[in-house]
Amino acid sequence: MADVAAGGKSGKVVIRNIGLMLSGDIDRPILDADTVVVVDGIITAVGREKDCDTAEPDSLIDACGTCLAPGLIDSHVHPVFGDWTPRQGQIGWIDSSMHGGVTTMISAGEVHLPGRPKDIVGLKALAITAQRAFDNFRPGGVKVLAGAPIIEKGMVESDFAELAAAGVTLLGEVGLGSVKAGYEAKEMVAWARKHGIQSTIHTGGPSIPGSGLIDKDVVLEADADVIGHINGGHTSLSEAHVCELCEKSSRAIEIVHNGNERVAIAAAQAALQLKCPHRVILGTDSPAGSGVQPLGMLRLIALLSSLGRIPVELVFCFATGNTARLRKLNCGLIEVGRDADFVFMDRAQHTAGRTLLESVALGDIPGVGMVMIDGLVRAGRSRNTPPAQEVPMVVGGH
Ligand SMILES: [Zn+2]
């Protein structure tokens, strides 16, 4: 397959016969459309086939009536280098997640690097190296936004300016380093924001021995852009405190697979009740003590849809368009001008649900039939999900 990072181009791709199109847009989650046209990795048309320019494609894909959705964005991962994670001694975890529909991952810090530097020049060097390394190499084609430094005591504003000038756009989870007090975190988060660096804070109890508690008052005072794993990673604040965070903060509400599932549902429902569903974004927090979770995003979607009783098409927006907007990414939405990052899904074989949406509402995960990144097919029938009833087919092109 062509390598996007090496400059591969998709040419013109026509996808027809789409049975259900999930837009990723929380204000209009289902589109009345059956066709998407892509040119060189960018969506150029979305609509009914007769209204789209489908002539002379380089690649023609018959979706065979399956569902097309934006590729999932995992808002919270801990990559290290390439497709290797030392956390559980595994390789291939990013490619495996791509088989679970994930096309973009966002680093919440390269914290698992053995011997991770904690001095200021060292942590800056690591962040810049990680940003460059993942920009130059995409495991499985997945876009990994990495280079998320863990802030430490003693950093000054010029450190953030230097990181930003070097291409760093994210902070790793605030609270994983020596900066744990609200007033200290607040100052550094503000410096980061001033220089265009987005921040995430660890929320809840310690993740592993050596890390600490970040309570609701610290989260509110620090005012990071993303309330990272609001449902804990692993241990959650009380449900009352999580709901208080949803209410008192206006920042992104990030729910992860690697957290407390009961509080995950409570947080999502609180956001809906507060009429701010656009703030909810999803991640896995993998790799973690609970392992690598290639289907973590799909499982979280099924959890919130079934036990949380939130409409499936809205929950998909939590995992796609909401994250794209909050994190200013050009993927995550099916609309003209966006990156052609897609996951094709159908109801899993033998689910009790009659349609894809019904099957997920009943708690089953969908079958992934194809994954496309920048208009290039990265996987056919998933090796990880249950088999999809129908899968798309490449039927032609020149
Ligand atoms: Zn954390």
Coordinates of C-alpha atoms and ligand atoms in Angstrom, one line a residue:
M1 CA 0.0 0.0 0.0
A2 CA 1.1 3.5 -0.7
D3 CA 2.6 5.3 2.3
V4 CA 0.9 8.6 3.1
A5 CA 3.8 9.8 5.2
A6 CA 6.1 9.3 2.2
G7 CA 3.8 11.3 0.0
G8 CA 1.3 8.7 -1.4
K9 CA -1.8 10.2 -3.0
S10 CA -5.2 8.7 -3.2
G11 CA -6.1 10.3 -6.5
K12 CA -9.9 10.5 -7.1
V13 CA -11.9 8.0 -4.9
V14 CA -15.6 7.6 -5.3
I15 CA -17.5 5.8 -2.5
R16 CA -21.1 4.9 -3.5
N17 CA -24.0 2.9 -2.1
I18 CA -23.5 4.1 1.5
G19 CA -26.4 2.8 3.6
L20 CA -26.0 5.2 6.5
M21 CA -23.7 8.2 6.8
L22 CA -22.7 9.4 10.2
S23 CA -21.3 12.9 9.9
G24 CA -19.5 13.4 13.2
D25 CA -21.4 16.7 13.6
I26 CA -23.3 16.7 16.9
D27 CA -25.8 19.2 15.5
R28 CA -26.6 16.9 12.5
P29 CA -25.3 13.5 13.2
I30 CA -26.9 11.7 10.3
L31 CA -26.6 12.9 6.7
D32 CA -29.1 12.3 3.9
A33 CA -26.4 11.1 1.5
D34 CA -25.1 7.9 -0.1
T35 CA -22.0 9.1 -1.9
V36 CA -18.6 10.6 -1.0
V37 CA -16.0 11.8 -3.5
V38 CA -12.4 12.3 -2.4
V39 CA -9.5 13.9 -4.3
D40 CA -6.0 13.4 -3.1
G41 CA -7.1 12.7 0.4
I42 CA -9.6 15.5 0.9
I43 CA -13.4 15.2 0.7
T44 CA -14.7 17.1 -2.4
A45 CA -18.3 16.1 -2.4
V46 CA -20.9 14.5 -0.1
G47 CA -24.5 13.9 -1.2
R48 CA -26.7 11.8 -3.4
E49 CA -24.9 10.0 -6.2
K50 CA -26.7 11.8 -9.0
D51 CA -25.6 15.2 -7.5
C52 CA -21.9 14.3 -7.2
D53 CA -19.2 14.3 -9.9
T54 CA -18.3 10.5 -9.9
A55 CA -16.8 10.4 -13.3
E56 CA -13.5 8.6 -13.9
P57 CA -12.4 7.7 -10.4
D58 CA -8.9 6.2 -9.8
S59 CA -10.7 4.0 -7.2
L60 CA -14.4 3.1 -7.0
I61 CA -15.7 1.6 -3.8
D62 CA -19.1 0.0 -3.4
A63 CA -20.0 0.5 0.3
C64 CA -22.6 -2.3 -0.2
G65 CA -25.1 -0.5 2.0
T66 CA -22.8 -0.3 5.0
C67 CA -22.4 2.7 7.3
L68 CA -19.7 5.3 6.7
A69 CA -18.4 7.3 9.7
P70 CA -15.4 9.6 10.2
G71 CA -12.4 7.6 11.5
L72 CA -12.4 7.5 15.3
I73 CA -10.2 9.9 17.2
D74 CA -8.7 8.5 20.4
S75 CA -8.3 11.6 22.5
H76 CA -6.0 10.0 25.1
V77 CA -3.2 7.6 24.4
H78 CA 0.3 7.1 25.7
P79 CA 2.6 6.3 22.8
V80 CA 6.3 6.0 23.1
F81 CA 8.1 5.3 19.8
G82 CA 6.8 3.7 16.6
D83 CA 4.3 0.9 17.2
W84 CA 5.9 -0.3 20.4
T85 CA 4.7 0.1 23.9
P86 CA 6.9 -0.8 26.9
R87 CA 3.9 -0.5 29.2
Q88 CA 2.8 -4.1 28.4
G89 CA 5.7 -5.0 26.2
Q90 CA 3.7 -5.1 23.0
I91 CA 4.2 -4.1 19.4
G92 CA 1.6 -3.4 16.8
W93 CA -0.9 -1.8 19.2
I94 CA -1.5 1.3 17.0
D95 CA -2.1 -0.8 13.9
S96 CA -4.4 -3.0 16.0
S97 CA -6.4 0.0 17.1
M98 CA -6.7 1.1 13.4
H99 CA -8.5 -2.3 13.0
G100 CA -10.8 -1.0 15.7
G101 CA -11.7 2.1 13.6
V102 CA -9.2 4.6 15.0
T103 CA -7.5 6.8 12.4
T104 CA -6.1 9.6 14.7
M105 CA -4.6 9.4 18.2
I106 CA -3.6 12.2 20.5
S107 CA -0.8 11.7 23.0
A108 CA -1.5 12.6 26.6
G109 CA 2.3 12.3 27.3
E110 CA 5.0 9.8 26.3
V111 CA 5.2 8.8 30.0
H112 CA 6.0 5.2 29.5
L113 CA 9.4 5.8 27.9
P114 CA 11.9 3.8 30.0
G115 CA 14.1 6.3 31.8
R116 CA 11.9 9.3 30.7
P117 CA 13.8 12.5 31.4
K118 CA 12.3 14.8 34.0
D119 CA 14.8 17.6 33.9
I120 CA 13.6 20.6 31.9
V121 CA 15.9 20.4 28.9
G122 CA 15.4 16.6 28.8
L123 CA 11.6 16.8 28.8
K124 CA 11.6 19.4 26.1
A125 CA 14.0 17.3 24.0
L126 CA 11.8 14.2 24.4
A127 CA 8.6 16.2 23.4
I128 CA 10.2 17.6 20.3
T129 CA 11.7 14.2 19.3
A130 CA 8.3 12.4 19.8
Q131 CA 6.5 15.1 17.8
R132 CA 9.0 14.7 14.9
A133 CA 9.1 10.9 15.1
F134 CA 5.3 10.4 14.8
D135 CA 5.0 13.2 12.2
N136 CA 7.5 11.3 10.1
F137 CA 6.1 7.8 10.7
R138 CA 2.5 6.7 11.0
P139 CA 2.1 3.2 12.4
G140 CA -0.7 1.5 10.3
G141 CA -1.3 4.9 8.7
V142 CA -2.7 6.3 11.9
K143 CA -2.1 10.0 12.6
V144 CA -0.5 10.1 16.0
L145 CA -0.2 13.6 17.4
A146 CA 2.6 13.2 19.9
G147 CA 5.2 15.3 21.7
A148 CA 3.2 16.1 24.8
P149 CA 5.7 17.1 27.6
I150 CA 4.9 16.4 31.2
I151 CA 5.4 19.7 33.0
E152 CA 7.7 19.9 36.0
K153 CA 8.4 22.4 38.7
G154 CA 10.9 25.2 37.5
M155 CA 9.6 25.6 34.0
V156 CA 9.2 29.3 33.0
E157 CA 7.3 30.9 30.2
S158 CA 10.2 30.9 27.8
D159 CA 10.2 27.1 28.0
F160 CA 6.6 27.0 26.6
A161 CA 7.5 29.6 23.9
E162 CA 10.5 27.4 22.9
L163 CA 8.3 24.2 22.7
A164 CA 5.7 26.0 20.7
A165 CA 8.3 27.4 18.3
A166 CA 9.7 23.9 17.8
G167 CA 6.3 22.5 16.8
V168 CA 4.9 21.2 20.1
T169 CA 1.1 21.7 20.3
L170 CA 0.1 19.6 23.3
L171 CA 0.9 19.2 27.0
G172 CA 0.9 15.8 28.5
E173 CA -1.4 15.2 31.4
V174 CA -0.8 17.9 34.0
G175 CA -0.3 16.3 37.3
L176 CA 1.8 13.3 36.2
G177 CA 5.0 15.4 36.9
S178 CA 6.0 17.4 39.9
V179 CA 3.4 20.1 39.2
K180 CA 0.4 19.0 41.2
A181 CA -0.8 22.2 43.0
G182 CA -3.6 24.1 41.4
Y183 CA -1.9 27.5 41.5
E184 CA 1.3 26.1 39.8
A185 CA -0.6 24.2 37.2
K186 CA -2.8 27.2 36.4
E187 CA 0.2 29.4 35.7
M188 CA 1.9 26.9 33.3
V189 CA -1.4 26.0 31.6
A190 CA -1.9 29.7 30.9
W191 CA 1.6 30.0 29.5
A192 CA 1.0 27.0 27.3
R193 CA -2.3 28.4 26.0
K194 CA -0.7 31.8 25.3
H195 CA 1.7 30.1 23.0
G196 CA -0.9 27.9 21.3
I197 CA -0.2 24.7 23.2
Q198 CA -3.4 22.8 24.3
S199 CA -3.4 21.2 27.8
T200 CA -5.0 18.2 29.4
I201 CA -5.1 17.5 33.2
H202 CA -5.1 14.1 34.9
T203 CA -8.3 13.8 36.9
G204 CA -8.9 11.5 39.8
G205 CA -6.8 9.1 41.8
P206 CA -3.2 7.9 41.1
S207 CA -2.9 5.8 37.9
I208 CA 0.1 3.8 39.0
P209 CA 2.4 3.8 42.1
G210 CA 4.3 7.1 42.1
S211 CA 1.5 9.2 40.6
G212 CA -0.9 11.2 42.8
L213 CA -4.5 12.4 43.3
I214 CA -5.8 15.4 41.3
D215 CA -9.1 16.4 42.9
K216 CA -11.9 18.6 41.5
D217 CA -10.5 21.8 43.1
V218 CA -7.1 21.4 41.4
V219 CA -8.9 20.6 38.0
L220 CA -11.0 23.8 38.3
E221 CA -8.1 26.0 39.4
A222 CA -5.7 24.7 36.7
D223 CA -8.3 25.3 34.0
A224 CA -6.7 23.0 31.4
D225 CA -8.3 22.8 28.0
V226 CA -9.3 19.2 28.5
I227 CA -10.5 17.6 31.7
G228 CA -8.5 14.5 31.0
H229 CA -10.2 11.2 31.8
I230 CA -12.9 12.8 33.9
N231 CA -14.1 9.3 34.8
G232 CA -10.7 8.5 36.3
G233 CA -7.7 6.6 34.9
H234 CA -8.4 4.3 36.7
T235 CA -9.8 5.6 39.9
S236 CA -12.5 8.2 39.6
L237 CA -13.5 11.2 41.7
S238 CA -17.0 10.8 43.2
E239 CA -19.9 11.0 40.8
A240 CA -21.0 14.3 42.5
H241 CA -17.6 15.9 42.0
V242 CA -17.5 14.8 38.4
C243 CA -20.9 16.3 37.7
E244 CA -19.7 19.4 39.5
L245 CA -16.7 19.6 37.1
C246 CA -19.1 19.3 34.1
E247 CA -21.2 22.1 35.5
K248 CA -18.6 24.6 36.8
S249 CA -16.0 24.2 34.0
S250 CA -16.6 24.9 30.3
R251 CA -13.7 22.8 29.2
A252 CA -13.7 19.5 27.2
I253 CA -15.1 16.5 29.1
E254 CA -12.9 13.6 28.2
I255 CA -14.2 10.1 29.0
V256 CA -11.9 7.1 28.7
H257 CA -12.3 3.4 28.4
N258 CA -9.6 2.9 31.0
G259 CA -11.7 4.6 33.7
N260 CA -14.7 4.1 35.9
E261 CA -17.5 2.9 33.6
R262 CA -20.3 4.0 35.9
V263 CA -18.9 7.5 36.1
A264 CA -18.3 7.5 32.4
I265 CA -22.1 7.2 31.9
A266 CA -22.8 9.8 34.6
A267 CA -20.5 12.4 33.0
A268 CA -21.9 11.9 29.5
Q269 CA -25.5 12.2 30.8
A270 CA -24.5 15.3 32.9
A271 CA -23.2 16.9 29.7
L272 CA -26.4 16.2 27.9
Q273 CA -28.5 17.6 30.8
L274 CA -26.3 20.7 30.9
K275 CA -27.0 21.1 27.1
C276 CA -23.3 20.9 26.2
P277 CA -23.0 17.5 24.4
H278 CA -20.4 19.1 22.1
R279 CA -17.9 19.1 25.1
V280 CA -17.8 15.3 25.3
I281 CA -14.8 13.6 23.8
L282 CA -13.6 10.0 24.1
G283 CA -10.3 8.2 24.5
T284 CA -8.9 4.9 25.7
D285 CA -5.9 6.0 27.9
S286 CA -4.2 3.0 26.5
P287 CA -1.7 1.5 26.8
A288 CA -2.2 1.3 30.5
G289 CA -2.2 -1.1 33.4
S290 CA -5.4 -2.5 31.9
G291 CA -3.5 -3.2 28.7
V292 CA -3.8 -2.3 25.1
Q293 CA -7.4 -1.8 23.9
P294 CA -7.7 -2.1 20.2
L295 CA -11.5 -2.0 20.4
G296 CA -11.6 0.4 23.3
M297 CA -13.2 3.3 21.4
L298 CA -15.9 1.0 20.0
R299 CA -16.5 -0.6 23.4
L300 CA -16.8 2.8 25.0
I301 CA -19.3 3.9 22.3
A302 CA -21.3 0.7 22.9
L303 CA -21.2 1.3 26.7
L304 CA -22.5 4.9 26.5
S305 CA -25.1 4.0 23.9
S306 CA -26.5 0.9 25.6
L307 CA -26.2 1.3 29.4
G308 CA -26.0 5.2 29.1
R309 CA -29.0 5.2 26.8
I310 CA -27.5 8.0 24.6
P311 CA -28.5 7.9 20.9
V312 CA -25.7 6.0 19.1
E313 CA -25.3 8.6 16.4
L314 CA -24.6 11.2 19.1
V315 CA -22.0 9.0 20.8
F316 CA -20.2 8.6 17.5
C317 CA -19.9 12.4 17.4
F318 CA -18.2 12.2 20.8
A319 CA -15.5 10.0 19.2
T320 CA -15.1 12.1 16.0
G321 CA -16.4 15.6 15.2
N322 CA -16.4 16.9 18.8
T323 CA -12.8 15.9 19.3
A324 CA -11.8 17.4 15.9
R325 CA -13.4 20.7 16.7
L326 CA -12.1 20.9 20.2
R327 CA -8.6 19.9 19.1
K328 CA -8.7 21.9 15.8
L329 CA -8.1 18.9 13.6
N330 CA -9.0 18.6 9.9
C331 CA -10.4 15.1 10.3
G332 CA -13.4 13.8 12.3
L333 CA -16.2 15.2 10.2
I334 CA -17.7 14.1 6.8
E335 CA -17.9 17.4 5.0
V336 CA -16.2 19.0 2.0
G337 CA -12.6 20.1 2.7
R338 CA -12.0 17.6 5.5
D339 CA -9.5 14.7 5.5
A340 CA -10.9 11.5 4.0
D341 CA -10.4 9.4 7.2
F342 CA -13.3 6.9 7.3
V343 CA -14.4 3.8 9.0
F344 CA -16.9 1.5 7.3
M345 CA -19.1 -0.5 9.7
D346 CA -22.0 -2.8 9.6
R347 CA -23.9 -4.7 12.2
A348 CA -21.9 -7.6 13.5
Q349 CA -23.0 -11.0 12.3
H350 CA -25.7 -12.6 14.5
T351 CA -26.2 -9.5 16.7
A352 CA -29.8 -9.2 18.0
G353 CA -29.9 -5.7 16.5
R354 CA -31.6 -5.4 13.1
T355 CA -29.5 -2.4 12.0
L356 CA -26.1 -1.1 12.9
L357 CA -27.5 1.6 15.2
E358 CA -29.8 -0.8 16.9
S359 CA -27.1 -3.3 17.5
V360 CA -24.9 -0.7 19.2
A361 CA -27.8 0.5 21.3
L362 CA -28.2 -3.1 22.4
G363 CA -24.6 -3.1 23.6
D364 CA -22.9 -5.0 20.7
I365 CA -19.9 -3.5 19.0
P366 CA -20.1 -3.0 15.2
G367 CA -18.1 -5.0 12.7
V368 CA -15.5 -2.9 10.8
G369 CA -15.4 -3.6 7.1
M370 CA -12.8 -1.1 5.9
V371 CA -10.6 1.7 7.2
M372 CA -9.5 4.6 5.0
I373 CA -7.0 7.3 6.0
D374 CA -6.4 10.3 3.7
G375 CA -8.4 8.4 1.0
L376 CA -6.2 5.3 1.1
V377 CA -7.5 1.9 2.2
R378 CA -5.5 0.9 5.3
A379 CA -7.5 -2.2 6.2
G380 CA -10.3 -4.3 4.8
R381 CA -12.4 -6.5 7.0
S382 CA -11.1 -5.9 10.5
R383 CA -9.0 -8.6 12.2
N384 CA -10.2 -7.5 15.6
T385 CA -13.9 -6.7 15.5
P386 CA -16.6 -9.3 15.1
P387 CA -17.2 -9.9 11.4
A388 CA -19.4 -7.3 9.8
Q389 CA -22.5 -8.6 8.0
E390 CA -21.6 -6.7 4.8
V391 CA -18.2 -5.2 3.9
P392 CA -17.4 -2.6 1.2
M393 CA -15.7 -3.7 -2.0
V394 CA -13.2 -2.0 -4.2
V395 CA -15.0 -2.5 -7.6
G396 CA -13.0 -0.5 -10.0
G397 CA -11.0 2.5 -11.0
H398 CA -8.0 3.0 -13.2
Ligands
ZN1 ZN -3.9 10.1 33.7

